[in-house]
Amino acid sequence: MLKPQDVVIAIKLLQVREGLAVPTYAELALALKMSPSEAHAGVRRAVEVGLLRRAVDSPGQMPLPVRSALREFLVSGVKYVWPAKIGATARGIPTCTGVASVASELGVPEPESPSVWKHPLGTVRGETIAPLYPKLPEVCSQDAWLHAWLALVDILRSRTGREASLAANAVQRRLP
């Protein structure tokens, strides 16, 4: 059964298509602050459900994302499998349109009180959203590219109407 961190792994592996070298399981685990065995199990589960695929000509290499499957799951499924749990106001790391690059991409203003992932080192106060897995605030504080992706995913998990539609369109543009 797919776990939330498996989707994060699949999104992280999209960077390979954007010029990054194919990571080892140890490098992937280090980047996502998980153990190599967790990374390996997450990749295996994502392959089983079709979000990742092994290359036919390089069966020993890290599987890579199936863009159409990932796009479909993010736009249509993630909100039903892992809906956002909204919590009290707290200090944390911005998500959703609280991430400036995401607000800009969607053409919406940054909110005065953004949604945040609760974290003691966060610099912003706002309504909390539980991240897909607990280490995401630390991971995203060091990886702006992944942070923007996961902010879009949080919009899809937590919003309806115009913002969700704009986020879905952004995911579709990013995963042609």
XYZ file of C-alpha atoms in Angstrom:
176
model
C 0.000 0.000 0.000
C 1.271 3.438 -0.964
C 2.488 5.723 1.831
C 2.648 9.536 1.716
C 6.456 9.611 1.566
C 6.305 7.485 -1.607
C 4.702 10.400 -3.447
C 7.417 12.699 -2.102
C 10.022 10.241 -3.434
C 8.359 10.224 -6.870
C 8.276 14.026 -6.963
C 11.919 14.240 -5.852
C 12.897 11.874 -8.677
C 11.350 14.321 -11.174
C 14.541 16.344 -10.700
C 16.411 13.686 -12.689
C 14.440 14.776 -15.760
C 15.505 18.351 -15.044
C 19.213 17.615 -15.297
C 20.135 16.147 -11.915
C 22.049 12.884 -11.846
C 20.144 9.730 -10.977
C 20.584 9.321 -7.211
C 21.443 6.164 -5.324
C 19.069 4.985 -2.624
C 21.471 6.367 -0.012
C 21.544 9.795 -1.717
C 17.760 9.826 -2.069
C 17.374 8.877 1.591
C 19.805 11.576 2.701
C 18.023 14.236 0.629
C 14.643 13.270 2.118
C 15.908 12.659 5.678
C 14.840 9.028 5.775
C 16.715 5.769 6.076
C 17.973 4.013 2.921
C 15.620 1.117 3.681
C 12.655 3.547 3.849
C 13.716 5.053 0.515
C 14.065 1.612 -1.040
C 10.663 0.495 0.261
C 9.064 3.738 -0.942
C 10.508 3.316 -4.427
C 9.303 -0.311 -4.499
C 5.754 0.699 -3.522
C 5.706 3.534 -6.082
C 6.817 1.074 -8.790
C 4.083 -1.383 -7.739
C 1.338 1.231 -8.161
C 2.786 2.665 -11.381
C 4.065 6.071 -10.216
C 7.642 4.996 -11.023
C 8.991 2.729 -13.753
C 12.311 0.967 -14.204
C 14.113 1.675 -17.478
C 14.061 -1.346 -19.798
C 17.650 -0.734 -20.903
C 18.958 -0.121 -17.332
C 17.091 -2.467 -14.977
C 19.574 -1.868 -12.123
C 19.147 1.912 -12.223
C 16.798 3.917 -9.977
C 13.223 3.861 -11.345
C 11.971 7.194 -12.660
C 8.542 8.841 -12.482
C 5.773 8.052 -14.918
C 4.751 11.646 -15.487
C 1.200 10.913 -16.670
C 0.464 8.641 -13.692
C 1.954 11.090 -11.203
C 0.022 13.976 -12.766
C -3.252 12.038 -12.594
C -2.686 10.967 -8.988
C -1.695 14.436 -7.784
C -4.563 16.220 -9.535
C -7.316 13.682 -8.908
C -6.333 11.333 -6.094
C -4.089 12.781 -3.426
C -6.873 14.814 -1.787
C -8.893 11.635 -1.214
C -6.024 9.466 -0.010
C -4.280 12.019 2.243
C -6.549 15.021 2.779
C -4.884 17.899 4.594
C -5.495 18.044 8.310
C -5.952 21.679 9.253
C -4.862 22.629 12.752
C -4.524 25.588 15.056
C -2.436 28.662 14.363
C 1.252 28.099 15.074
C 4.725 29.046 13.923
C 6.064 27.083 11.002
C 7.328 26.863 7.452
C 4.966 28.273 4.788
C 3.129 25.992 2.409
C 0.368 26.407 -0.199
C 0.324 29.989 -1.490
C 2.477 31.050 1.445
C 5.414 29.954 -0.726
C 6.209 33.040 -2.811
C 7.165 31.125 -5.975
C 3.896 29.173 -5.885
C 1.758 32.283 -5.310
C 3.551 33.916 -8.236
C 3.126 30.873 -10.493
C -0.595 30.758 -9.717
C -1.019 34.516 -10.061
C -2.456 34.970 -6.582
C -1.299 37.250 -3.774
C 0.578 35.762 -0.839
C -1.863 35.508 2.064
C -1.390 37.629 5.183
C -1.788 34.504 7.303
C -0.417 31.607 5.240
C -0.827 27.912 5.835
C 2.265 26.441 7.510
C 3.861 23.135 8.434
C 4.346 23.433 12.188
C 8.052 23.617 12.972
C 9.981 25.245 15.839
C 12.420 26.937 13.461
C 9.643 28.350 11.295
C 9.487 32.089 10.800
C 5.810 32.510 9.921
C 2.622 32.133 11.942
C -0.413 30.653 10.297
C -2.980 27.892 10.198
C -1.178 24.556 10.333
C -1.415 21.738 7.822
C 0.036 18.346 8.627
C 2.783 17.622 6.059
C 2.708 14.393 4.049
C 5.400 13.065 6.352
C 6.968 14.558 9.489
C 10.437 15.382 8.104
C 9.149 17.550 5.235
C 9.608 20.910 6.963
C 13.312 20.137 7.491
C 13.730 18.727 3.973
C 11.990 21.647 2.281
C 13.908 24.257 4.240
C 16.941 23.008 2.286
C 15.274 22.255 -1.077
C 13.283 25.133 -2.600
C 12.404 23.128 -5.718
C 10.786 20.327 -3.699
C 9.191 22.886 -1.354
C 7.363 24.520 -4.272
C 6.145 21.140 -5.533
C 4.855 20.086 -2.137
C 3.179 23.450 -1.606
C 1.204 22.769 -4.806
C 0.343 19.305 -3.500
C -0.864 20.856 -0.236
C -3.152 23.176 -2.191
C -4.589 20.118 -3.941
C -4.988 18.368 -0.558
C -6.584 21.279 1.272
C -8.330 23.653 -1.096
C -11.324 23.646 -3.381
C -12.466 26.064 -6.017
C -10.202 28.531 -7.750
C -6.943 27.804 -5.872
C -7.278 24.048 -6.361
C -8.036 24.562 -10.045
C -4.992 26.821 -10.460
C -2.791 24.297 -8.643
C -4.113 21.454 -10.816
C -3.318 23.479 -13.937
C 0.196 24.167 -12.617
C 0.796 20.452 -12.005
C -0.462 19.668 -15.502
C 1.915 22.265 -16.994
C 4.846 20.880 -14.996
C 4.051 17.285 -15.997
C 3.130 17.404 -19.681
